[in-house]
Structures are given as structure tokens and as C-alpha cells.
Coordinates of N, CA, C and O in Angstrom, one line a residue:
X1 N 36.0 29.5 -4.0 CA 35.9 28.2 -4.5 C 35.0 28.2 -5.8 O 35.1 27.4 -6.6
X2 N 34.2 29.3 -5.8 CA 33.4 29.4 -7.0 C 34.2 29.6 -8.2 O 33.8 29.1 -9.3
X3 N 35.3 30.2 -8.2 CA 36.0 30.4 -9.4 C 36.8 29.2 -9.8 O 37.1 29.0 -11.0
X4 N 36.9 28.2 -9.0 CA 37.6 27.0 -9.3 C 36.6 26.0 -10.0 O 37.0 25.1 -10.8
X5 N 35.3 26.2 -9.7 CA 34.3 25.3 -10.3 C 34.3 25.3 -11.8 O 34.3 24.2 -12.4
X6 N 34.4 26.4 -12.4 CA 34.4 26.4 -13.8 C 35.7 25.7 -14.4 O 35.7 25.0 -15.4
X7 N 36.8 25.9 -13.7 CA 38.0 25.3 -14.1 C 37.9 23.7 -14.0 O 38.3 23.0 -14.9
X8 N 37.5 23.3 -12.8 CA 37.3 21.9 -12.6 C 36.2 21.3 -13.5 O 36.3 20.2 -14.0
X9 N 35.2 22.1 -13.7 CA 34.1 21.6 -14.6 C 34.7 21.4 -16.0 O 34.3 20.4 -16.7
X10 N 35.5 22.3 -16.5 CA 36.1 22.1 -17.8 C 37.1 20.9 -17.8 O 37.1 20.1 -18.8
X11 N 37.8 20.7 -16.7 CA 38.7 19.6 -16.6 C 38.0 18.3 -16.6 O 38.3 17.4 -17.4
X12 N 36.9 18.2 -15.8 CA 36.1 17.0 -15.7 C 35.4 16.7 -17.0 O 35.2 15.6 -17.5
X13 N 35.0 17.8 -17.7 CA 34.3 17.7 -19.0 C 35.3 17.1 -20.0 O 34.9 16.2 -20.8
X14 N 36.5 17.6 -20.1 CA 37.5 17.1 -21.0 C 37.9 15.7 -20.7 O 38.0 14.8 -21.5
X15 N 38.0 15.4 -19.4 CA 38.3 14.0 -18.9 C 37.2 13.1 -19.3 O 37.5 11.9 -19.8
X16 N 36.0 13.5 -19.2 CA 34.8 12.7 -19.6 C 34.9 12.4 -21.1 O 34.6 11.3 -21.6
X17 N 35.2 13.5 -21.9 CA 35.3 13.3 -23.3 C 36.4 12.3 -23.7 O 36.2 11.4 -24.6
X18 N 37.5 12.5 -23.0 CA 38.7 11.6 -23.3 C 38.3 10.1 -22.9 O 38.6 9.2 -23.7
X19 N 37.6 9.9 -21.8 CA 37.2 8.6 -21.4 C 36.2 8.0 -22.4 O 36.3 6.9 -22.7
X20 N 35.3 8.9 -22.9 CA 34.3 8.4 -23.9 C 35.0 8.0 -25.2 O 34.7 7.0 -25.8
X21 N 36.0 8.8 -25.6 CA 36.8 8.5 -26.8 C 37.5 7.2 -26.6 O 37.6 6.3 -27.5
X22 N 38.1 7.0 -25.4 CA 38.9 5.8 -25.1 C 38.0 4.6 -25.1 O 38.3 3.5 -25.6
X23 N 36.8 4.7 -24.5 CA 35.8 3.6 -24.5 C 35.4 3.3 -26.0 O 35.3 2.1 -26.3
X24 N 35.2 4.3 -26.7 CA 34.8 4.1 -28.1 C 36.0 3.4 -28.9 O 35.8 2.5 -29.7
X25 N 37.2 3.8 -28.6 CA 38.4 3.2 -29.2 C 38.5 1.7 -28.8 O 38.8 0.9 -29.6
X26 N 38.3 1.4 -27.5 CA 38.3 0.0 -27.0 C 37.2 -0.8 -27.8 O 37.5 -2.0 -28.1
X27 N 36.1 -0.2 -28.0 CA 35.0 -1.0 -28.7 C 35.5 -1.2 -30.2 O 35.2 -2.3 -30.7
X28 N 36.1 -0.2 -30.8 CA 36.5 -0.4 -32.2 C 37.6 -1.5 -32.2 O 37.6 -2.3 -33.1
X29 N 38.5 -1.5 -31.3 CA 39.6 -2.5 -31.2 C 38.9 -3.9 -31.0 O 39.3 -4.9 -31.7
X30 N 37.9 -4.0 -30.1 CA 37.2 -5.3 -29.9 C 36.5 -5.7 -31.2 O 36.6 -6.9 -31.5
X31 N 35.8 -4.8 -31.8 CA 35.1 -5.2 -33.1 C 36.1 -5.6 -34.2 O 35.8 -6.5 -34.9
X32 N 37.2 -4.9 -34.3 CA 38.2 -5.2 -35.3 C 38.8 -6.6 -35.0 O 39.0 -7.4 -35.9
X33 N 39.0 -6.9 -33.7 CA 39.5 -8.3 -33.4 C 38.5 -9.3 -33.7 O 38.9 -10.4 -34.3
X34 N 37.2 -9.1 -33.5 CA 36.2 -10.0 -33.8 C 36.1 -10.2 -35.3 O 36.0 -11.3 -35.9
X35 N 36.2 -9.1 -36.1 CA 36.2 -9.2 -37.5 C 37.4 -9.9 -38.1 O 37.3 -10.7 -39.0
X36 N 38.6 -9.7 -37.4 CA 39.8 -10.4 -37.9 C 39.6 -11.9 -37.6 O 40.0 -12.7 -38.4
X37 N 39.1 -12.3 -36.4 CA 38.9 -13.7 -36.1 C 37.9 -14.3 -37.1 O 38.1 -15.5 -37.6
X38 N 36.8 -13.6 -37.4 CA 35.9 -14.1 -38.4 C 36.5 -14.3 -39.8 O 36.3 -15.3 -40.5
X39 N 37.3 -13.3 -40.2 CA 38.0 -13.4 -41.5 C 38.9 -14.6 -41.5 O 39.0 -15.3 -42.5
X40 N 39.7 -14.8 -40.4 CA 40.6 -15.9 -40.4 C 39.9 -17.3 -40.4 O 40.3 -18.2 -41.1
X41 N 38.7 -17.3 -39.7 CA 37.9 -18.5 -39.8 C 37.4 -18.8 -41.2 O 37.5 -20.0 -41.6
X42 N 36.9 -17.8 -41.8 CA 36.4 -18.0 -43.2 C 37.6 -18.4 -44.1 O 37.5 -19.3 -45.0
X43 N 38.7 -17.7 -43.9 CA 39.9 -18.0 -44.8 C 40.3 -19.5 -44.5 O 40.6 -20.2 -45.5
X44 N 40.3 -20.0 -43.3 CA 40.6 -21.4 -43.0 C 39.6 -22.3 -43.6 O 40.0 -23.4 -44.2
X45 N 38.4 -22.0 -43.6 CA 37.3 -22.8 -44.2 C 37.5 -22.9 -45.7 O 37.4 -24.0 -46.3
X46 N 37.8 -21.8 -46.3 CA 38.0 -21.8 -47.8 C 39.3 -22.5 -48.1 O 39.3 -23.3 -49.1
X47 N 40.3 -22.4 -47.4 CA 41.5 -23.2 -47.6 C 41.2 -24.7 -47.5 O 41.7 -25.5 -48.3
X48 N 40.5 -25.1 -46.5 CA 40.2 -26.5 -46.3 C 39.3 -27.0 -47.4 O 39.5 -28.1 -47.9
X49 N 38.3 -26.2 -47.9 CA 37.5 -26.6 -49.0 C 38.3 -26.7 -50.3 O 38.1 -27.6 -51.1
X50 N 39.2 -25.8 -50.5 CA 40.1 -25.8 -51.7 C 41.0 -27.0 -51.6 O 41.1 -27.7 -52.6
X51 N 41.5 -27.3 -50.5 CA 42.4 -28.5 -50.3 C 41.6 -29.8 -50.6 O 42.0 -30.7 -51.3
X52 N 40.4 -29.8 -50.1 CA 39.5 -31.0 -50.3 C 39.2 -31.2 -51.7 O 39.2 -32.3 -52.3
X53 N 38.8 -30.1 -52.4 CA 38.5 -30.2 -53.8 C 39.8 -30.6 -54.6 O 39.7 -31.5 -55.5
X54 N 40.9 -30.1 -54.3 CA 42.2 -30.5 -54.9 C 42.4 -32.0 -54.7 O 42.8 -32.7 -55.7
X55 N 42.3 -32.4 -53.5 CA 42.5 -33.8 -53.2 C 41.5 -34.7 -54.0 O 41.9 -35.8 -54.5
X56 N 40.3 -34.3 -54.0 CA 39.3 -35.1 -54.8 C 39.6 -35.2 -56.2 O 39.5 -36.2 -56.9
X57 N 40.1 -34.1 -56.8 CA 40.5 -34.1 -58.2 C 41.7 -35.0 -58.4 O 41.7 -35.7 -59.4
X58 N 42.6 -35.0 -57.5 CA 43.8 -35.9 -57.6 C 43.4 -37.3 -57.6 O 43.9 -38.1 -58.4
X59 N 42.4 -37.7 -56.7 CA 41.9 -39.0 -56.6 C 41.2 -39.4 -58.0 O 41.4 -40.5 -58.5
X60 N 40.4 -38.5 -58.5 CA 39.7 -38.7 -59.7 C 40.7 -38.9 -60.9 O 40.6 -39.8 -61.7
X61 N 41.7 -38.0 -60.9 CA 42.7 -38.1 -62.0 C 43.5 -39.4 -62.0 O 43.6 -40.1 -63.0
X62 N 43.9 -39.8 -60.8 CA 44.6 -41.1 -60.6 C 43.8 -42.3 -61.1 O 44.2 -43.2 -61.8
X63 N 42.5 -42.3 -60.7 CA 41.6 -43.4 -61.0 C 41.3 -43.4 -62.5 O 41.3 -44.4 -63.2
X64 N 41.1 -42.2 -63.1 CA 40.9 -42.1 -64.6 C 42.1 -42.6 -65.3 O 42.0 -43.3 -66.3
X65 N 43.3 -42.1 -65.0 CA 44.5 -42.5 -65.7 C 44.7 -44.0 -65.6 O 45.1 -44.6 -66.6
X66 N 44.5 -44.6 -64.4 CA 44.7 -46.0 -64.3 C 43.7 -46.8 -65.1 O 44.0 -47.8 -65.8
X67 N 42.4 -46.4 -65.2 CA 41.4 -47.1 -65.9 C 41.6 -46.9 -67.4 O 41.4 -47.8 -68.2
X68 N 42.1 -45.8 -67.8 CA 42.4 -45.5 -69.3 C 43.5 -46.5 -69.7 O 43.4 -47.0 -70.8
X69 N 44.5 -46.6 -68.9 CA 45.6 -47.5 -69.3 C 45.1 -49.0 -69.4 O 45.4 -49.7 -70.3
X70 N 44.3 -49.3 -68.4 CA 43.7 -50.7 -68.3 C 42.8 -51.0 -69.5 O 42.9 -52.1 -70.1
X71 N 42.0 -50.1 -69.9 CA 41.1 -50.3 -71.0 C 41.8 -50.4 -72.3 O 41.5 -51.1 -73.2
X72 N 42.9 -49.6 -72.4 CA 43.7 -49.6 -73.6 C 44.4 -51.0 -73.8 O 44.5 -51.5 -74.9
X73 N 44.9 -51.5 -72.7 CA 45.5 -52.8 -72.7 C 44.5 -53.9 -73.1 O 44.9 -54.8 -73.8
X74 N 43.3 -53.8 -72.5 CA 42.3 -54.8 -72.8 C 41.9 -54.8 -74.3 O 41.8 -55.8 -75.0
X75 N 41.7 -53.5 -74.8 CA 41.4 -53.4 -76.2 C 42.5 -53.9 -77.1 O 42.3 -54.6 -78.1
X76 N 43.8 -53.5 -76.8 CA 44.9 -54.0 -77.6 C 45.0 -55.5 -77.5 O 45.4 -56.2 -78.5
X77 N 44.8 -56.1 -76.3 CA 44.9 -57.5 -76.1 C 43.9 -58.3 -77.0 O 44.2 -59.3 -77.6
X78 N 42.7 -57.7 -77.0 CA 41.6 -58.3 -77.9 C 42.0 -58.3 -79.3 O 41.9 -59.3 -80.0
X79 N 42.5 -57.2 -79.8 CA 42.9 -57.1 -81.2 C 44.1 -58.0 -81.5 O 44.2 -58.6 -82.6
X80 N 45.0 -58.1 -80.6 CA 46.2 -59.0 -80.8 C 45.7 -60.4 -80.9 O 46.2 -61.2 -81.8
X81 N 44.9 -60.8 -80.0 CA 44.3 -62.2 -80.0 C 43.5 -62.5 -81.2 O 43.7 -63.5 -81.9
X82 N 42.6 -61.6 -81.6 CA 41.8 -61.8 -82.8 C 42.6 -61.8 -84.0 O 42.4 -62.6 -84.9
X83 N 43.6 -60.9 -84.1 CA 44.5 -61.0 -85.3 C 45.3 -62.3 -85.4 O 45.5 -62.8 -86.4
X84 N 45.8 -62.7 -84.2 CA 46.5 -64.0 -84.2 C 45.7 -65.2 -84.6 O 46.1 -66.0 -85.4
X85 N 44.5 -65.2 -84.1 CA 43.5 -66.3 -84.4 C 43.2 -66.2 -85.9 O 43.2 -67.3 -86.6
X86 N 42.9 -65.1 -86.4 CA 42.6 -64.9 -87.8 C 43.7 -65.3 -88.7 O 43.5 -66.0 -89.7
X87 N 44.9 -65.0 -88.3 CA 46.1 -65.3 -89.1 C 46.4 -66.8 -89.1 O 46.8 -67.4 -90.1
X88 N 46.2 -67.5 -87.9 CA 46.6 -68.9 -87.8 C 45.4 -69.8 -88.0 O 45.7 -71.0 -88.1
X89 N 44.2 -69.4 -88.1 CA 43.1 -70.3 -88.1 C 43.1 -71.3 -89.3 O 42.6 -72.4 -89.1
X90 N 43.7 -70.9 -90.4 CA 43.7 -71.9 -91.5 C 44.5 -73.1 -91.2 O 44.2 -74.2 -91.6
X91 N 45.6 -72.9 -90.5 CA 46.5 -74.1 -90.2 C 46.2 -74.8 -88.9 O 46.8 -75.8 -88.6
X92 N 45.1 -74.4 -88.2 CA 44.8 -75.1 -86.9 C 43.9 -76.3 -87.2 O 42.8 -76.1 -87.8
X93 N 44.3 -77.5 -86.8 CA 43.5 -78.7 -87.0 C 42.6 -79.0 -85.8 O 41.9 -80.0 -85.9
X94 N 42.8 -78.3 -84.8 CA 42.0 -78.6 -83.5 C 41.5 -77.2 -83.0 O 41.9 -76.2 -83.6
X95 N 40.6 -77.2 -82.1 CA 40.2 -75.9 -81.6 C 41.4 -75.1 -81.2 O 42.3 -75.5 -80.5
X96 N 41.3 -73.8 -81.6 CA 42.5 -72.9 -81.4 C 42.9 -72.7 -80.0 O 44.0 -72.4 -79.7
X97 N 41.9 -72.9 -79.0 CA 42.3 -72.7 -77.6 C 43.4 -73.6 -77.1 O 44.0 -73.4 -76.1
X98 N 43.6 -74.7 -77.9 CA 44.6 -75.7 -77.5 C 46.0 -75.2 -77.9 O 47.0 -75.7 -77.4
X99 N 46.1 -74.3 -78.8 CA 47.4 -73.8 -79.3 C 48.0 -73.0 -78.2 O 47.4 -72.0 -77.7
X100 N 49.3 -73.3 -77.8 CA 49.9 -72.7 -76.7 C 50.0 -71.2 -76.8 O 49.7 -70.5 -75.8
X101 N 50.4 -70.6 -78.0 CA 50.5 -69.2 -78.1 C 49.1 -68.5 -78.0 O 49.0 -67.5 -77.3
X102 N 48.1 -69.1 -78.6 CA 46.8 -68.5 -78.6 C 46.2 -68.6 -77.2 O 45.5 -67.7 -76.7
X103 N 46.4 -69.7 -76.5 CA 45.9 -69.9 -75.2 C 46.6 -68.8 -74.2 O 45.9 -68.2 -73.4
X104 N 47.9 -68.6 -74.4 CA 48.6 -67.6 -73.6 C 48.0 -66.2 -73.9 O 47.8 -65.4 -72.9
X105 N 47.8 -65.9 -75.1 CA 47.2 -64.5 -75.5 C 45.8 -64.4 -74.9 O 45.4 -63.3 -74.5
X106 N 45.0 -65.5 -75.0 CA 43.7 -65.4 -74.4 C 43.7 -65.2 -72.9 O 42.9 -64.4 -72.4
X107 N 44.6 -65.9 -72.2 CA 44.7 -65.7 -70.8 C 45.2 -64.3 -70.4 O 44.8 -63.7 -69.4
X108 N 46.2 -63.8 -71.2 CA 46.6 -62.4 -71.0 C 45.5 -61.4 -71.1 O 45.4 -60.5 -70.3
X109 N 44.7 -61.7 -72.1 CA 43.5 -60.8 -72.3 C 42.6 -60.9 -71.1 O 42.1 -59.8 -70.6
X110 N 42.3 -62.1 -70.6 CA 41.4 -62.2 -69.5 C 42.0 -61.5 -68.2 O 41.3 -60.9 -67.5
X111 N 43.3 -61.6 -68.1 CA 44.0 -60.9 -67.0 C 43.8 -59.3 -67.1 O 43.6 -58.6 -66.2
X112 N 44.0 -58.9 -68.4 CA 43.8 -57.5 -68.7 C 42.4 -57.0 -68.3 O 42.2 -56.0 -67.8
X113 N 41.4 -57.9 -68.7 CA 40.0 -57.5 -68.4 C 39.8 -57.5 -66.9 O 39.0 -56.7 -66.4
X114 N 40.4 -58.5 -66.2 CA 40.2 -58.5 -64.7 C 40.8 -57.2 -64.1 O 40.2 -56.6 -63.2
X115 N 42.0 -56.8 -64.6 CA 42.6 -55.5 -64.1 C 41.7 -54.3 -64.5 O 41.6 -53.4 -63.7
X116 N 41.2 -54.3 -65.7 CA 40.3 -53.2 -66.1 C 39.1 -53.2 -65.2 O 38.7 -52.1 -64.7
X117 N 38.5 -54.3 -64.9 CA 37.3 -54.3 -64.0 C 37.6 -53.8 -62.6 O 36.8 -53.0 -62.1
X118 N 38.8 -54.1 -62.1 CA 39.2 -53.6 -60.8 C 39.3 -52.0 -60.9 O 38.8 -51.3 -60.0
X119 N 40.0 -51.6 -61.9 CA 40.2 -50.1 -62.0 C 38.9 -49.4 -62.4 O 38.7 -48.3 -61.9
X120 N 38.1 -50.1 -63.1 CA 36.8 -49.5 -63.4 C 35.9 -49.3 -62.2 O 35.2 -48.3 -62.0
X121 N 36.0 -50.2 -61.3 CA 35.2 -50.1 -60.0 C 35.7 -48.9 -59.2 O 34.9 -48.1 -58.7
X122 N 37.0 -48.7 -59.1 CA 37.6 -47.5 -58.4 C 37.1 -46.3 -59.1 O 36.7 -45.3 -58.5
X123 N 37.3 -46.2 -60.4 CA 36.9 -45.0 -61.2 C 35.4 -44.7 -61.0 O 35.0 -43.6 -60.9
X124 N 34.6 -45.8 -61.0 CA 33.1 -45.6 -60.8 C 32.8 -45.0 -59.4 O 31.8 -44.3 -59.3
X125 N 33.7 -45.3 -58.5 CA 33.5 -44.7 -57.1 C 33.7 -43.2 -57.1 O 33.0 -42.5 -56.4
X126 N 34.7 -42.8 -57.8 CA 35.1 -41.4 -57.6 C 34.7 -40.5 -58.8 O 34.9 -39.3 -58.8
X127 N 34.2 -41.1 -59.9 CA 33.9 -40.3 -61.1 C 32.4 -40.3 -61.4 O 31.6 -40.9 -60.6
X128 N 32.0 -39.7 -62.5 CA 30.6 -39.5 -62.8 C 29.9 -40.8 -63.3 O 30.6 -41.8 -63.7
X129 N 28.6 -40.8 -63.2 CA 27.9 -42.0 -63.7 C 28.1 -42.1 -65.2 O 28.0 -43.3 -65.7
X130 N 28.2 -41.0 -65.9 CA 28.5 -41.1 -67.4 C 29.7 -41.9 -67.7 O 29.7 -42.8 -68.6
X131 N 30.8 -41.6 -67.0 CA 32.0 -42.4 -67.2 C 31.9 -43.8 -66.8 O 32.3 -44.7 -67.5
X132 N 31.3 -44.0 -65.7 CA 31.0 -45.4 -65.2 C 30.3 -46.2 -66.2 O 30.6 -47.4 -66.5
X133 N 29.2 -45.6 -66.8 CA 28.4 -46.3 -67.8 C 29.2 -46.6 -69.0 O 29.1 -47.7 -69.6
X134 N 30.0 -45.6 -69.5 CA 30.8 -45.8 -70.7 C 31.8 -46.9 -70.5 O 32.1 -47.7 -71.4
X135 N 32.5 -46.9 -69.4 CA 33.5 -47.9 -69.1 C 32.8 -49.3 -69.0 O 33.4 -50.3 -69.6
X136 N 31.7 -49.4 -68.4 CA 31.0 -50.7 -68.3 C 30.6 -51.2 -69.7 O 30.8 -52.4 -70.0
X137 N 30.1 -50.3 -70.5 CA 29.7 -50.7 -71.9 C 30.9 -51.1 -72.7 O 30.9 -52.1 -73.4
X138 N 32.0 -50.4 -72.6 CA 33.2 -50.8 -73.3 C 33.7 -52.2 -72.8 O 34.1 -53.0 -73.6
X139 N 33.7 -52.4 -71.5 CA 34.1 -53.7 -71.0 C 33.2 -54.8 -71.5 O 33.7 -55.9 -71.8
X140 N 31.9 -54.6 -71.5 CA 31.0 -55.6 -72.0 C 31.3 -55.9 -73.5 O 31.2 -57.1 -73.9
X141 N 31.5 -54.9 -74.3 CA 31.8 -55.2 -75.7 C 33.1 -55.9 -75.9 O 33.2 -56.8 -76.8
X142 N 34.1 -55.6 -75.1 CA 35.4 -56.3 -75.2 C 35.2 -57.8 -74.9 O 35.6 -58.7 -75.6
X143 N 34.4 -58.0 -73.8 CA 34.2 -59.4 -73.4 C 33.3 -60.2 -74.4 O 33.5 -61.3 -74.7
X144 N 32.3 -59.5 -75.0 CA 31.5 -60.1 -76.0 C 32.4 -60.4 -77.2 O 32.2 -61.5 -77.8
X145 N 33.3 -59.5 -77.6 CA 34.1 -59.8 -78.8 C 35.1 -61.0 -78.4 O 35.3 -61.8 -79.3
X146 N 35.5 -61.1 -77.2 CA 36.4 -62.2 -76.8 C 35.6 -63.5 -76.9 O 36.1 -64.5 -77.5
X147 N 34.4 -63.5 -76.5 CA 33.5 -64.7 -76.6 C 33.3 -65.1 -78.0 O 33.4 -66.3 -78.4
X148 N 33.1 -64.1 -78.9 CA 33.0 -64.4 -80.3 C 34.3 -65.0 -80.9 O 34.2 -66.0 -81.6
X149 N 35.4 -64.5 -80.5 CA 36.7 -65.0 -81.0 C 36.9 -66.4 -80.5 O 37.4 -67.3 -81.2
X150 N 36.5 -66.7 -79.3 CA 36.7 -68.0 -78.7 C 35.7 -69.1 -79.3 O 36.1 -70.2 -79.4
X151 N 34.5 -68.6 -79.6 CA 33.5 -69.6 -80.1 C 33.6 -69.8 -81.6 O 33.3 -70.9 -82.1
X152 N 33.9 -68.8 -82.4 CA 33.7 -68.9 -83.8 C 35.1 -68.5 -84.5 O 35.4 -67.3 -84.5
X153 N 35.8 -69.5 -85.0 CA 37.1 -69.2 -85.6 C 36.9 -68.5 -86.9 O 37.9 -68.0 -87.5
X154 N 35.7 -68.3 -87.4 CA 35.5 -67.7 -88.7 C 34.9 -66.3 -88.5 O 34.1 -65.8 -89.4
X155 N 35.2 -65.6 -87.4 CA 34.7 -64.3 -87.2 C 35.4 -63.3 -88.1 O 36.4 -63.6 -88.7
X156 N 34.8 -62.1 -88.3 CA 35.4 -61.1 -89.1 C 35.9 -59.9 -88.2 O 35.1 -59.4 -87.4
X157 N 37.1 -59.6 -88.3 CA 37.7 -58.5 -87.5 C 37.0 -57.2 -87.9 O 36.7 -56.4 -87.0
X158 N 36.6 -57.0 -89.1 CA 35.9 -55.8 -89.5 C 34.5 -55.7 -88.9 O 34.0 -54.6 -88.7
X159 N 33.9 -56.8 -88.5 CA 32.7 -56.7 -87.8 C 32.9 -56.6 -86.3 O 32.1 -56.0 -85.5
X160 N 34.0 -57.2 -85.8 CA 34.3 -57.3 -84.4 C 34.8 -56.0 -83.8 O 34.4 -55.6 -82.7
X161 N 35.7 -55.3 -84.5 CA 36.4 -54.2 -83.9 C 35.7 -52.9 -83.8 O 35.8 -52.2 -82.8
X162 N 34.9 -52.5 -84.9 CA 34.3 -51.1 -84.8 C 33.5 -50.8 -83.5 O 33.6 -49.8 -83.0
X163 N 32.6 -51.8 -83.1 CA 31.8 -51.4 -81.9 C 32.7 -51.3 -80.6 O 32.5 -50.4 -79.8
X164 N 33.8 -52.1 -80.6 CA 34.7 -52.0 -79.5 C 35.4 -50.7 -79.5 O 35.5 -49.9 -78.5
X165 N 35.9 -50.3 -80.7 CA 36.7 -49.1 -80.9 C 35.8 -47.9 -80.5 O 36.2 -47.0 -79.8
X166 N 34.5 -47.9 -81.0 CA 33.6 -46.8 -80.7 C 33.3 -46.6 -79.2 O 33.3 -45.5 -78.6
X167 N 33.1 -47.8 -78.5 CA 32.8 -47.8 -77.1 C 34.0 -47.3 -76.3 O 33.9 -46.5 -75.3
X168 N 35.2 -47.8 -76.6 CA 36.4 -47.3 -75.9 C 36.7 -45.8 -76.2 O 37.0 -45.1 -75.3
X169 N 36.5 -45.4 -77.4 CA 36.6 -44.0 -77.8 C 35.7 -43.1 -77.0 O 36.1 -42.0 -76.4
X170 N 34.5 -43.5 -76.8 CA 33.5 -42.8 -76.0 C 33.9 -42.7 -74.6 O 33.9 -41.6 -74.0
X171 N 34.4 -43.8 -74.0 CA 34.8 -43.8 -72.6 C 36.0 -42.9 -72.5 O 36.1 -42.2 -71.5
X172 N 36.9 -42.9 -73.4 CA 38.1 -42.0 -73.3 C 37.8 -40.6 -73.4 O 38.3 -39.7 -72.7
X173 N 36.8 -40.2 -74.3 CA 36.4 -38.8 -74.4 C 35.7 -38.3 -73.1 O 36.0 -37.2 -72.6
X174 N 34.9 -39.2 -72.5 CA 34.3 -38.8 -71.2 C 35.3 -38.7 -70.1 O 35.3 -37.8 -69.2
X175 N 36.3 -39.6 -70.1 CA 37.4 -39.6 -69.2 C 38.2 -38.3 -69.3 O 38.5 -37.7 -68.2
X176 N 38.4 -37.8 -70.5 CA 39.1 -36.5 -70.7 C 38.3 -35.4 -70.0 O 38.9 -34.5 -69.3
X177 N 37.0 -35.4 -70.3 CA 36.2 -34.3 -69.7 C 36.2 -34.4 -68.2 O 36.1 -33.4 -67.5
X178 N 36.2 -35.6 -67.7 CA 36.1 -35.9 -66.3 C 37.2 -35.2 -65.5 O 37.0 -34.7 -64.4
X179 N 38.4 -35.2 -66.1 CA 39.5 -34.6 -65.4 C 39.9 -33.2 -66.0 O 41.0 -32.7 -65.6
X180 N 39.1 -32.7 -66.9 CA 39.3 -31.4 -67.4 C 40.3 -31.2 -68.5 O 40.8 -30.1 -68.7
X181 N 40.5 -32.3 -69.2 CA 41.4 -32.2 -70.4 C 40.5 -31.8 -71.6 O 39.7 -32.6 -72.0
X182 N 40.8 -30.7 -72.1 CA 39.9 -30.2 -73.2 C 40.5 -30.7 -74.5 O 41.8 -30.7 -74.7
X183 N 39.7 -31.0 -75.5 CA 40.1 -31.4 -76.8 C 40.5 -30.1 -77.6 O 39.9 -29.1 -77.4
X184 N 41.5 -30.3 -78.4 CA 41.9 -29.2 -79.3 C 41.2 -29.4 -80.6 O 41.5 -30.3 -81.4
X185 N 40.2 -28.5 -80.9 CA 39.5 -28.6 -82.1 C 38.5 -29.7 -82.1 O 38.3 -30.5 -81.2
X186 N 37.8 -29.9 -83.2 CA 36.8 -31.0 -83.4 C 37.6 -32.2 -83.9 O 38.2 -32.1 -85.0
X187 N 37.5 -33.3 -83.2 CA 38.1 -34.6 -83.7 C 37.0 -35.6 -83.7 O 36.1 -35.6 -82.8
X188 N 37.2 -36.6 -84.6 CA 36.3 -37.7 -84.6 C 36.7 -38.6 -83.4 O 37.8 -38.7 -83.0
X189 N 35.7 -39.3 -82.8 CA 35.9 -40.0 -81.6 C 37.0 -41.1 -81.8 O 37.8 -41.3 -80.9
X190 N 37.0 -41.7 -83.0 CA 38.1 -42.7 -83.2 C 39.5 -42.1 -83.3 O 40.4 -42.7 -82.8
X191 N 39.6 -40.9 -83.9 CA 40.9 -40.2 -83.9 C 41.3 -39.8 -82.5 O 42.5 -39.9 -82.2
X192 N 40.4 -39.4 -81.7 CA 40.7 -39.0 -80.4 C 41.2 -40.2 -79.6 O 42.2 -40.1 -78.8
X193 N 40.6 -41.3 -79.8 CA 41.0 -42.5 -79.0 C 42.3 -43.0 -79.5 O 43.1 -43.4 -78.6
X194 N 42.7 -42.8 -80.7 CA 44.0 -43.2 -81.2 C 45.0 -42.3 -80.6 O 46.1 -42.7 -80.3
X195 N 44.7 -41.0 -80.4 CA 45.6 -40.1 -79.9 C 45.9 -40.4 -78.4 O 47.0 -40.3 -77.9
X196 N 44.8 -40.8 -77.7 CA 44.9 -41.2 -76.3 C 45.5 -42.5 -76.1 O 46.4 -42.7 -75.3
X197 N 45.0 -43.5 -76.8 CA 45.3 -44.9 -76.6 C 46.6 -45.2 -77.3 O 47.3 -46.1 -77.1

């Protein structure tokens, strides 16, 4: 039996080595599985974060586009009303607000301003404070100009329009930056607003 001991000793030694390698291999498989699960979890989190950022950008883009259209309509409505009043004021024998066409244009402008205020509120919720402030300022200037047109039939369009144009141009430039639209080259704010509006 003594001569078998070395043979069995070698056998059991090899079997022990194989078992140890097998246990090490099982640990490697377990660690690889844990690493794979962790990688998948991180990948899912990054995908969710990316989707959330994309969705937020889409909300911002939609709000900005809606408010840009609304402010353009309000600005154009003001200029249309002011131009009409300036053109007709010589022949008006009563306060212009009684003239049916001018009253209709004034009411259209007020509806445009109401629509703008609604869209501005949404944009202020999803966009930066800079854009919110610029939109608020532009809205104030349009309303102030409307009040001037309504109170004083001898207003000057050349005094009335530049502050409105500048405020709207500023708001449009901030809106472009807000959604990542880069300007091509250096443009004057008024030129950029004419390109957008």
C-alpha cells in the first residue's frame, strides 16, 4: 500500500489543484456577472438621463418657438395699428378708438398681447431667467407703446418703434441661445431680429 500512496497523493494533489482552479473560475464568473450588472445599471441611468435632457430640451424648444411667434405677432400688430392711426389721424374727427377698423386692430393687438403673455409664462417656466426678463421687458414696451398710440394721436412712430424693436431683438437673440441656435457671423441685433421675425 505504500507504493500506492504516492500515486494517490499525486492524484489528490491534482484534484485539489483542479478544484482550486474551478473555485477561482467560479469567483471570476461571479465577479464578471456583478460587473456586467453594474455596467448595465450605469448604462440604464445614463440612457434615462440622456432621455430626460432630450425631453427637457424639446419642451424648451417648443416653448421658445411659441413665444417667438407670439412676440412677433404682437410687435407686428403694434406697428400695423400705429401705422394705421398715423395714416388716418388727419381725417378722424372723433377719438380714433371709435373708428371700426382701428378699434378692430387695437383689439387684435390686445389679443396678441394676451397670447404672448400666456406663452411668455410657459417659456419663463422652462427657460432661463435672462430670457424671461427679456420677454417681460419686450412685453412692457409693446404695451407702453400701445398706450401711447391710444392716448396721443400725435405720436411719432420714429420715437415709438426703436425701443420696441431693440427689446424684441434682444429677446429673440437670447431665445436663439436658449435652444442652441448659433448666429452665423456678427450681426446687429436689429438685423438678427428681422431675420428671425
